[in-house]
Short mmCIF file of C-alpha atoms in Angstrom, two decimals:
data_model
loop_
_atom_site.label_atom_id
_atom_site.label_comp_id
_atom_site.label_asym_id
_atom_site.label_seq_id
_atom_site.Cartn_x
_atom_site.Cartn_y
_atom_site.Cartn_z
CA MET A 15 -15.83 -70.15 -11.60
CA ASN A 16 -13.11 -68.50 -13.61
CA ARG A 17 -11.70 -65.25 -11.76
CA LEU A 18 -9.42 -62.63 -12.62
CA TYR A 19 -7.75 -60.83 -9.63
CA HIS A 20 -6.97 -57.27 -10.96
CA VAL A 21 -7.06 -53.55 -10.14
CA PRO A 22 -9.11 -51.26 -12.44
CA LEU A 23 -6.55 -48.86 -13.52
CA SER A 24 -3.82 -51.41 -14.53
CA PRO A 25 -3.09 -51.31 -18.14
CA PHE A 26 -1.78 -54.97 -17.70
CA CYS A 27 -5.07 -55.95 -16.26
CA ARG A 28 -6.98 -54.07 -18.70
CA LYS A 29 -5.11 -56.07 -21.58
CA VAL A 30 -6.44 -59.37 -20.05
CA ARG A 31 -9.93 -58.08 -19.40
CA LEU A 32 -10.11 -56.95 -22.96
CA THR A 33 -8.68 -60.33 -24.53
CA LEU A 34 -11.06 -62.25 -22.27
CA SER A 35 -14.14 -60.33 -23.23
CA GLU A 36 -13.25 -60.34 -27.08
CA LYS A 37 -12.95 -64.16 -26.71
CA ARG A 38 -16.24 -64.45 -24.71
CA ILE A 39 -14.44 -66.08 -21.62
CA GLU A 40 -16.52 -65.09 -18.65
CA VAL A 41 -14.53 -64.18 -15.25
CA GLU A 42 -15.53 -62.76 -12.14
CA LEU A 43 -13.58 -59.73 -11.36
CA VAL A 44 -11.89 -59.67 -7.89
CA GLU A 45 -9.95 -56.58 -6.84
CA GLU A 46 -6.47 -57.39 -5.38
CA ARG A 47 -4.74 -54.92 -2.98
CA PHE A 48 -1.43 -56.45 -4.44
CA TRP A 49 0.76 -53.98 -3.05
CA GLU A 50 -0.09 -55.28 0.46
CA GLN A 51 1.49 -58.68 -0.43
CA SER A 52 -0.80 -60.74 1.35
CA PRO A 53 0.53 -64.36 1.76
CA GLU A 54 -2.52 -65.67 0.13
CA PHE A 55 -1.97 -63.52 -2.83
CA LEU A 56 1.71 -64.18 -2.90
CA ARG A 57 0.82 -68.13 -3.17
CA ARG A 58 -1.25 -67.47 -6.11
CA ASN A 59 1.36 -65.38 -7.63
CA PRO A 60 4.97 -65.27 -6.45
CA ALA A 61 5.73 -62.36 -8.51
CA GLY A 62 3.22 -60.47 -6.53
CA LYS A 63 1.72 -58.70 -9.37
CA VAL A 64 -1.61 -58.05 -10.92
CA PRO A 65 -3.32 -59.71 -13.21
CA VAL A 66 -3.75 -63.35 -11.95
CA LEU A 67 -6.20 -65.30 -13.92
CA ARG A 68 -7.85 -68.39 -12.51
CA LEU A 69 -8.68 -70.41 -15.33
CA ASP A 70 -10.11 -74.02 -15.46
CA ASN A 71 -8.33 -74.29 -11.87
CA LYS A 72 -5.07 -73.28 -13.42
CA LEU A 73 -3.39 -69.96 -12.06
CA LEU A 74 -1.85 -67.65 -14.90
CA SER A 75 0.14 -64.71 -14.38
CA GLU A 76 2.22 -62.23 -16.79
CA SER A 77 -0.15 -60.56 -19.14
CA GLN A 78 1.30 -61.03 -22.35
CA ALA A 79 2.04 -64.79 -21.68
CA ILE A 80 -1.64 -65.01 -20.58
CA CYS A 81 -2.96 -63.39 -23.58
CA GLU A 82 -0.84 -65.51 -25.95
CA TYR A 83 -2.25 -68.60 -23.99
CA LEU A 84 -5.78 -67.40 -24.46
CA ASP A 85 -5.11 -67.05 -27.95
CA GLU A 86 -3.81 -70.50 -28.41
CA THR A 87 -6.55 -71.95 -26.16
CA HIS A 88 -9.55 -69.92 -27.68
CA PRO A 89 -8.49 -69.02 -31.17
CA GLN A 90 -11.80 -67.05 -32.18
CA PRO A 91 -11.27 -64.45 -32.60
CA GLN A 92 -7.72 -64.49 -33.56
CA LEU A 93 -5.78 -61.81 -31.96
CA ILE A 94 -2.13 -62.88 -33.08
CA PRO A 95 -2.40 -63.79 -36.69
CA ARG A 96 -1.10 -66.93 -38.25
CA ASP A 97 1.51 -65.21 -40.59
CA ILE A 98 5.13 -65.21 -38.90
CA GLU A 99 6.07 -61.88 -39.86
CA LYS A 100 2.68 -60.31 -38.61
CA ARG A 101 3.08 -62.24 -35.35
CA TYR A 102 6.41 -60.61 -34.89
CA GLU A 103 5.13 -57.06 -35.65
CA VAL A 104 2.22 -57.74 -33.05
CA ARG A 105 4.66 -58.84 -30.39
CA ARG A 106 7.01 -55.87 -30.97
CA LEU A 107 4.28 -53.33 -30.66
CA CYS A 108 2.88 -55.21 -27.49
CA ALA A 109 6.40 -54.89 -25.90
CA TRP A 110 6.71 -51.17 -27.21
CA PHE A 111 3.78 -50.40 -25.07
CA ASP A 112 4.15 -52.83 -22.06
CA ASP A 113 7.89 -52.00 -21.79
CA LYS A 114 8.94 -48.55 -23.57
CA PHE A 115 5.40 -46.54 -23.18
CA HIS A 116 4.72 -48.09 -19.80
CA HIS A 117 8.25 -46.84 -18.59
CA GLU A 118 8.13 -43.33 -20.10
CA VAL A 119 4.52 -42.69 -19.88
CA THR A 120 2.08 -44.81 -17.84
CA SER A 121 4.44 -45.30 -14.90
CA LYS A 122 5.42 -41.41 -15.14
CA LEU A 123 1.72 -40.14 -15.18
CA LEU A 124 -0.79 -42.76 -13.91
CA TYR A 125 1.43 -44.22 -11.23
CA GLU A 126 2.51 -40.81 -10.01
CA ARG A 127 -1.06 -39.14 -10.09
CA VAL A 128 -3.35 -42.34 -9.22
CA ASN A 129 -1.05 -45.37 -7.75
CA LYS A 130 0.86 -43.43 -5.30
CA LYS A 131 -2.28 -42.12 -3.58
CA ILE A 132 -3.98 -45.33 -3.48
CA THR A 133 -0.84 -47.10 -2.18
CA LYS A 134 0.02 -44.43 0.13
CA ALA A 135 3.53 -44.15 -1.29
CA GLY A 136 3.91 -40.35 -1.19
CA TYR A 137 3.30 -37.32 -3.44
CA PRO A 138 3.60 -37.02 -7.07
CA ASP A 139 6.96 -36.28 -8.50
CA SER A 140 6.55 -33.38 -10.54
CA ARG A 141 9.71 -34.05 -12.70
CA ASN A 142 7.97 -37.53 -13.51
CA VAL A 143 4.81 -36.20 -14.25
CA LYS A 144 6.50 -33.38 -16.70
CA SER A 145 8.64 -36.06 -18.39
CA GLY A 146 5.53 -38.36 -19.05
CA SER A 147 3.50 -35.36 -20.37
CA SER A 148 6.29 -34.40 -22.75
CA ARG A 149 7.17 -38.36 -23.84
CA ILE A 150 3.47 -39.12 -24.58
CA LYS A 151 3.36 -36.52 -27.57
CA TYR A 152 6.45 -38.56 -29.31
CA HIS A 153 4.44 -41.84 -28.74
CA LEU A 154 1.44 -40.58 -30.11
CA ASP A 155 3.32 -39.08 -33.00
CA TYR A 156 4.74 -42.78 -33.62
CA LEU A 157 1.10 -44.01 -33.29
CA ALA A 158 -0.02 -41.85 -35.79
CA TRP A 159 2.83 -42.68 -38.36
CA LEU A 160 1.71 -46.42 -37.91
CA LEU A 161 -2.07 -45.48 -38.51
CA ASP A 162 -1.46 -43.46 -41.60
CA GLN A 163 -0.11 -46.67 -43.28
CA ARG A 164 -2.44 -49.47 -41.52
CA ARG A 165 -5.99 -49.69 -40.65
CA TRP A 166 -4.98 -51.18 -37.25
CA LEU A 167 -1.69 -50.86 -35.47
CA ALA A 168 -0.17 -54.05 -36.81
CA GLY A 169 -1.69 -54.26 -40.03
CA ASP A 170 -5.34 -54.97 -41.77
CA MET A 171 -6.94 -56.73 -38.54
CA MET A 172 -7.37 -55.77 -35.13
CA THR A 173 -4.63 -57.73 -32.96
CA LEU A 174 -3.28 -57.82 -29.32
CA ALA A 175 -1.28 -54.69 -30.33
CA ASP A 176 -4.34 -52.80 -30.64
CA ILE A 177 -5.70 -54.06 -27.26
CA THR A 178 -2.20 -53.47 -25.37
CA ALA A 179 -2.00 -50.06 -26.93
CA ALA A 180 -5.74 -49.05 -25.95
CA ALA A 181 -5.40 -50.70 -22.49
CA HIS A 182 -2.56 -48.33 -21.61
CA LEU A 183 -4.37 -45.26 -23.49
CA SER A 184 -7.60 -45.91 -21.65
CA CYS A 185 -5.90 -45.92 -18.18
CA LEU A 186 -4.67 -42.43 -19.03
CA ASP A 187 -7.74 -41.35 -20.69
CA TYR A 188 -9.28 -41.82 -17.33
CA ILE A 189 -7.13 -39.13 -15.82
CA SER A 190 -7.61 -36.85 -18.91
CA ASP A 191 -3.61 -37.36 -19.87
CA VAL A 192 -4.40 -38.01 -23.64
CA ASP A 193 -4.52 -35.29 -26.22
CA TRP A 194 -7.27 -36.71 -28.79
CA ASN A 195 -6.97 -33.75 -30.80
CA ARG A 196 -3.24 -34.05 -31.63
CA HIS A 197 -3.85 -36.81 -34.60
CA ALA A 198 -7.35 -37.25 -36.17
CA VAL A 199 -6.14 -40.80 -36.97
CA ILE A 200 -5.63 -41.88 -33.55
CA LYS A 201 -8.92 -40.44 -32.52
CA ASP A 202 -10.58 -42.43 -35.01
CA TRP A 203 -8.62 -45.75 -34.14
CA TYR A 204 -9.70 -45.10 -30.66
CA ALA A 205 -13.33 -44.72 -31.26
CA LYS A 206 -13.38 -47.91 -33.22
CA ILE A 207 -11.95 -49.91 -30.35
CA LYS A 208 -13.60 -48.07 -27.52
CA SER A 209 -17.06 -48.98 -29.24
CA ARG A 210 -16.35 -52.51 -29.17
CA PRO A 211 -18.47 -54.49 -26.68
CA SER A 212 -15.36 -55.79 -25.00
CA PHE A 213 -14.68 -52.07 -23.93
CA ARG A 214 -17.98 -51.43 -21.93
CA ALA A 215 -16.76 -53.11 -18.66
CA LEU A 216 -13.69 -50.74 -18.69
CA LEU A 217 -15.67 -47.47 -19.63
CA ALA A 218 -17.77 -48.40 -16.38
CA ASP A 219 -14.79 -48.42 -14.16
CA GLN A 220 -14.89 -46.22 -11.10
CA VAL A 221 -11.95 -45.74 -8.96
CA PRO A 222 -12.75 -44.02 -5.50
CA GLY A 223 -11.45 -40.54 -5.23
CA PHE A 224 -10.75 -40.39 -8.91
CA PRO A 225 -13.94 -39.67 -10.77
CA PRO A 226 -13.16 -40.01 -14.64
CA PRO A 227 -13.97 -37.15 -16.73
CA PRO A 228 -17.31 -37.16 -18.71
CA HIS A 229 -15.55 -37.81 -21.96
CA TYR A 230 -13.92 -40.87 -20.45
CA ALA A 231 -17.29 -43.14 -21.26
CA ASP A 232 -18.58 -41.16 -24.15
CA LEU A 233 -18.07 -43.22 -27.46
CA ASP A 234 -18.35 -39.68 -29.29
CA PHE A 235 -15.55 -37.76 -27.22
CA MET B 29 25.35 -60.29 -43.97
CA ASN B 30 22.99 -60.77 -41.02
CA ARG B 31 23.99 -58.40 -38.29
CA LEU B 32 23.27 -57.70 -34.47
CA TYR B 33 23.41 -54.33 -33.17
CA HIS B 34 24.37 -54.89 -29.35
CA VAL B 35 26.13 -54.39 -26.38
CA PRO B 36 28.24 -57.27 -24.43
CA LEU B 37 26.59 -56.82 -21.01
CA SER B 38 22.83 -56.32 -21.89
CA PRO B 39 20.78 -59.45 -20.85
CA PHE B 40 18.54 -58.57 -23.69
CA CYS B 41 21.26 -58.92 -26.17
CA ARG B 42 22.55 -61.94 -24.72
CA LYS B 43 19.16 -63.42 -25.09
CA VAL B 44 19.21 -62.81 -28.74
CA ARG B 45 22.92 -63.98 -29.20
CA LEU B 46 22.16 -67.36 -27.32
CA THR B 47 19.07 -67.86 -29.65
CA LEU B 48 20.88 -67.09 -32.65
CA SER B 49 23.81 -69.25 -31.67
CA GLU B 50 21.50 -72.41 -30.68
CA LYS B 51 19.99 -71.97 -34.18
CA ARG B 52 23.14 -71.82 -35.99
CA ILE B 53 22.45 -68.26 -37.60
CA GLU B 54 25.44 -66.58 -38.26
CA VAL B 55 25.64 -62.88 -37.53
CA GLU B 56 28.10 -60.08 -37.57
CA LEU B 57 28.32 -58.45 -33.92
CA VAL B 58 28.17 -54.62 -34.07
CA GLU B 59 28.63 -52.82 -30.75
CA GLU B 60 26.09 -50.31 -30.63
CA ARG B 61 26.53 -46.88 -28.33
CA PHE B 62 22.46 -46.82 -28.18
CA TRP B 63 22.60 -44.28 -25.40
CA GLU B 64 24.18 -41.55 -27.68
CA GLN B 65 20.77 -42.09 -29.98
CA SER B 66 22.37 -41.48 -33.29
CA PRO B 67 19.89 -40.63 -35.92
CA GLU B 68 20.94 -43.50 -38.01
CA PHE B 69 20.43 -46.02 -35.10
CA LEU B 70 17.00 -44.30 -34.43
CA ARG B 71 16.24 -45.06 -38.02
CA ARG B 72 17.09 -48.76 -37.57
CA ASN B 73 14.93 -48.90 -34.24
CA PRO B 74 12.65 -46.03 -33.14
CA ALA B 75 12.66 -47.45 -29.65
CA GLY B 76 16.29 -46.45 -29.39
CA LYS B 77 17.11 -49.92 -27.87
CA VAL B 78 19.41 -52.73 -28.26
CA PRO B 79 19.43 -55.39 -29.46
CA VAL B 80 18.48 -54.68 -33.25
CA LEU B 81 18.87 -57.55 -35.60
CA ARG B 82 18.86 -57.36 -39.31
CA LEU B 83 18.28 -60.55 -40.86
CA ASP B 84 17.68 -61.07 -44.48
CA ASN B 85 17.44 -57.31 -44.86
CA LYS B 86 14.52 -57.34 -42.31
CA LEU B 87 15.07 -54.81 -39.30
CA LEU B 88 14.10 -56.50 -35.88
CA SER B 89 13.76 -55.30 -32.48
CA GLU B 90 12.50 -56.18 -28.91
CA SER B 91 14.19 -59.38 -27.74
CA GLN B 92 11.24 -61.72 -26.78
CA ALA B 93 9.43 -60.75 -30.09
CA ILE B 94 12.86 -61.56 -31.96
CA CYS B 95 13.29 -64.97 -30.01
CA GLU B 96 9.86 -65.80 -30.63
CA TYR B 97 10.33 -64.91 -34.56
CA LEU B 98 13.34 -67.06 -34.59
CA ASP B 99 11.65 -69.98 -33.12
CA GLU B 100 9.23 -69.90 -35.71
CA THR B 101 11.18 -69.15 -38.86
CA HIS B 102 14.14 -71.77 -37.47
CA PRO B 103 12.17 -74.38 -35.53
CA GLN B 104 15.32 -76.49 -34.63
CA PRO B 105 16.36 -76.67 -32.08
CA GLN B 106 12.92 -75.86 -30.51
CA LEU B 107 13.04 -73.25 -27.86
CA ILE B 108 9.34 -72.72 -27.18
CA PRO B 109 7.66 -76.25 -26.67
CA ARG B 110 4.56 -77.18 -29.10
CA ASP B 111 2.20 -77.91 -25.91
CA ILE B 112 0.16 -74.99 -25.16
CA GLU B 113 0.58 -75.30 -21.32
CA LYS B 114 4.29 -75.69 -21.81
CA ARG B 115 4.38 -72.60 -24.08
CA TYR B 116 2.76 -70.57 -21.51
CA GLU B 117 5.21 -71.64 -18.84
CA VAL B 118 8.06 -70.67 -20.76
CA ARG B 119 6.69 -67.26 -21.75
CA ARG B 120 5.71 -66.65 -17.92
CA LEU B 121 9.38 -67.24 -16.98
CA CYS B 122 10.70 -65.27 -19.90
CA ALA B 123 8.72 -62.16 -18.49
CA TRP B 124 9.90 -63.31 -14.85
CA PHE B 125 13.37 -62.58 -15.76
CA ASP B 126 12.92 -59.86 -18.44
CA ASP B 127 10.44 -57.80 -16.40
CA LYS B 128 10.69 -58.45 -12.30
CA PHE B 129 14.27 -59.99 -12.28
CA HIS B 130 15.40 -57.23 -14.48
CA HIS B 131 13.70 -54.41 -12.60
CA GLU B 132 14.73 -55.72 -9.24
CA VAL B 133 18.19 -57.12 -9.72
CA THR B 134 19.80 -56.53 -13.10
CA SER B 135 19.08 -52.86 -13.35
CA LYS B 136 20.10 -52.43 -9.56
CA LEU B 137 23.15 -54.05 -9.77
CA LEU B 138 24.77 -54.01 -13.34
CA TYR B 139 23.26 -50.69 -14.56
CA GLU B 140 24.41 -49.02 -11.18
CA ARG B 141 27.93 -50.61 -11.22
CA VAL B 142 28.66 -50.70 -14.96
CA ASN B 143 26.03 -49.04 -17.20
CA LYS B 144 26.41 -45.62 -15.35
CA LYS B 145 30.08 -45.44 -15.71
CA ILE B 146 30.05 -46.47 -19.40
CA THR B 147 27.27 -43.94 -20.46
CA LYS B 148 28.54 -41.44 -17.94
CA ALA B 149 25.42 -41.01 -15.99
CA GLY B 150 27.02 -40.53 -12.53
CA TYR B 151 27.75 -42.84 -9.71
CA PRO B 152 26.31 -46.01 -8.33
CA ASP B 153 23.47 -45.22 -5.78
CA SER B 154 24.17 -47.60 -3.18
CA ARG B 155 20.65 -48.00 -1.99
CA ASN B 156 19.92 -49.52 -5.35
CA VAL B 157 22.87 -51.84 -5.19
CA LYS B 158 21.94 -52.93 -1.72
CA SER B 159 18.38 -53.54 -2.66
CA GLY B 160 19.58 -55.52 -5.62
CA SER B 161 22.18 -57.59 -3.52
CA SER B 162 19.44 -58.43 -1.24
CA ARG B 163 16.64 -59.27 -3.85
CA ILE B 164 18.94 -61.48 -6.08
CA LYS B 165 18.94 -64.02 -3.01
CA TYR B 166 14.82 -64.40 -3.45
CA HIS B 167 15.12 -64.83 -7.06
CA LEU B 168 17.81 -67.57 -6.52
CA ASP B 169 15.53 -69.21 -4.16
CA TYR B 170 12.73 -69.32 -6.45
CA LEU B 171 15.13 -70.55 -9.13
CA ALA B 172 16.27 -73.47 -7.08
CA TRP B 173 12.52 -74.29 -6.10
CA LEU B 174 11.95 -74.75 -9.70
CA LEU B 175 14.68 -76.70 -10.31
CA ASP B 176 14.22 -79.00 -7.39
CA GLN B 177 11.15 -80.39 -9.56
CA ARG B 178 12.36 -79.82 -12.96
CA ARG B 179 15.30 -80.53 -15.21
CA TRP B 180 15.18 -77.29 -16.80
CA LEU B 181 13.52 -74.25 -15.82
CA ALA B 182 10.20 -74.75 -17.60
CA GLY B 183 10.46 -78.50 -17.87
CA ASP B 184 11.97 -81.30 -19.33
CA MET B 185 13.74 -79.64 -22.19
CA MET B 186 15.93 -76.55 -22.32
CA THR B 187 13.76 -73.61 -23.47
CA LEU B 188 14.15 -69.75 -23.90
CA ALA B 189 13.28 -69.37 -20.39
CA ASP B 190 16.57 -71.14 -19.35
CA ILE B 191 18.19 -68.99 -22.07
CA THR B 192 16.60 -65.93 -20.67
CA ALA B 193 17.63 -66.59 -17.28
CA ALA B 194 21.09 -67.57 -17.89
CA ALA B 195 21.48 -64.22 -20.05
CA HIS B 196 20.62 -62.35 -17.13
CA LEU B 197 22.75 -64.02 -14.54
CA SER B 198 25.92 -64.27 -16.91
CA CYS B 199 25.88 -60.45 -17.06
CA LEU B 200 25.62 -60.28 -13.30
CA ASP B 201 28.24 -63.06 -12.92
CA TYR B 202 30.44 -60.93 -15.21
CA ILE B 203 30.60 -58.58 -12.04
CA SER B 204 30.97 -61.26 -9.54
CA ASP B 205 27.31 -60.60 -8.30
CA VAL B 206 25.88 -64.24 -8.21
CA ASP B 207 26.45 -66.56 -5.02
CA TRP B 208 26.87 -69.93 -6.82
CA ASN B 209 27.20 -71.69 -3.60
CA ARG B 210 23.69 -70.81 -2.54
CA HIS B 211 21.96 -73.88 -4.21
CA ALA B 212 23.94 -76.55 -5.75
CA VAL B 213 21.05 -77.14 -8.05
CA ILE B 214 21.40 -73.75 -9.70
CA LYS B 215 25.24 -74.26 -10.04
CA ASP B 216 24.60 -77.55 -11.75
CA TRP B 217 21.88 -75.99 -14.17
CA TYR B 218 24.32 -73.05 -15.02
CA ALA B 219 27.23 -75.32 -15.48
CA LYS B 220 25.09 -77.31 -17.99
CA ILE B 221 24.06 -74.16 -19.93
CA LYS B 222 27.46 -72.55 -19.61
CA SER B 223 29.07 -75.49 -21.30
CA ARG B 224 26.97 -75.37 -24.56
CA PRO B 225 28.93 -74.04 -27.57
CA SER B 226 26.20 -71.19 -27.94
CA PHE B 227 27.55 -69.90 -24.66
CA ARG B 228 31.21 -69.46 -25.90
CA ALA B 229 31.34 -66.25 -27.46
CA LEU B 230 29.71 -64.76 -24.32
CA LEU B 231 32.37 -66.08 -22.08
CA ALA B 232 34.86 -64.29 -24.34
CA ASP B 233 33.29 -60.91 -23.82
CA GLN B 234 35.58 -58.10 -22.37
CA VAL B 235 34.38 -54.72 -21.60
CA PRO B 236 37.12 -52.23 -21.23
CA GLY B 237 37.52 -50.93 -17.65
CA PHE B 238 35.62 -53.74 -16.26
CA PRO B 239 37.84 -57.15 -16.60
CA PRO B 240 35.82 -60.30 -15.80
CA PRO B 241 36.68 -62.36 -12.57
CA PRO B 242 38.84 -65.64 -13.51
CA HIS B 243 35.84 -67.74 -12.76
CA TYR B 244 33.29 -66.07 -15.29
CA ALA B 245 34.78 -68.00 -18.32
CA ASP B 246 35.56 -71.14 -16.31
CA LEU B 247 33.55 -74.07 -17.21
CA ASP B 248 34.36 -75.55 -13.70
CA PHE B 249 33.58 -72.65 -11.56
#
């Protein structure tokens, strides 16, 4: 049986879950307390991180590498376009979210507010939370600027760039940290991707101690 | 004229420089004080990071996305193999170095010791330096474990994984932070990649205030 070792509120795990679901690859989800670094888990991934995907008895780690692999082994629907210039733009935007947005926003809000409590790593650092709350505005403005010119983030079709951005934003939306009223064009884009069947499992996620706000699972938010 | 905006001791810039040089794409190098975030630079890359590559009047950012693009537009020599399983392994290892190694080692040693002084961001935090010095051993052991089974990091041919690893290690070697005597197999691998013509420009780098140790440019180190 294919299996994904994950945690519900990890943008990197969500990126892989969305990609698997878009490609209709069925996996069993197994929650992994990766921060405890059990020897068994470290055997599966010496990097000690989630997601780890067991697919056809092969163990895969690193979310972007997994998604590129899945797009090559299961080309339908295509999430990284064929055209070289467009492929670049998709990868640039994936890196924007997985690196810059993650560093400036996701880690400052989600990890301070949720992960620290779950992993018993202390209390939220209010300077980080303040910095994340301020930086997310800049990122939303950039997103809106892209969406003013394009139907989807990287062009005319939905790609891994949209999945990556939505994976991060959906985690932040779970803790009510996204101001959907800042740009109508972002709300429209998120409503489109949130309505996809691949998103359903994410909207059903429940993290003990952190109930999601009512609008989180509402398609008409 | 093609142009790369960079700083000499950035592993991400070095990764792109090595890739360009392997593919014999000539570029003018322009040092960019990216941390000053000049409006002109932010126009070139809203992410405010180096490297930024101007190639045929197109502006490219994000080192992994740039290298994948260059490998698709200039397929010789091939740095990402055709085989899907091997492509995955190359990308996994690139992410290992650009994410995990960068976070645990490069940022803890190089950024504390060099970048903080250059960007006037304060003094090195000795806890970070200690943590980086300790973690690099674990990474070298992992590298040695891979090289015990393979000629190059991801298999039988030199790939972007080797370039990525060498980009990080060469920056750390510039400040004498790599123990080349820990594993003979790593020293042999690094000697091989260090002897390539593409490495020459990196070995000539000089950062004012930080003279490299004599062994840095020595092919017989």
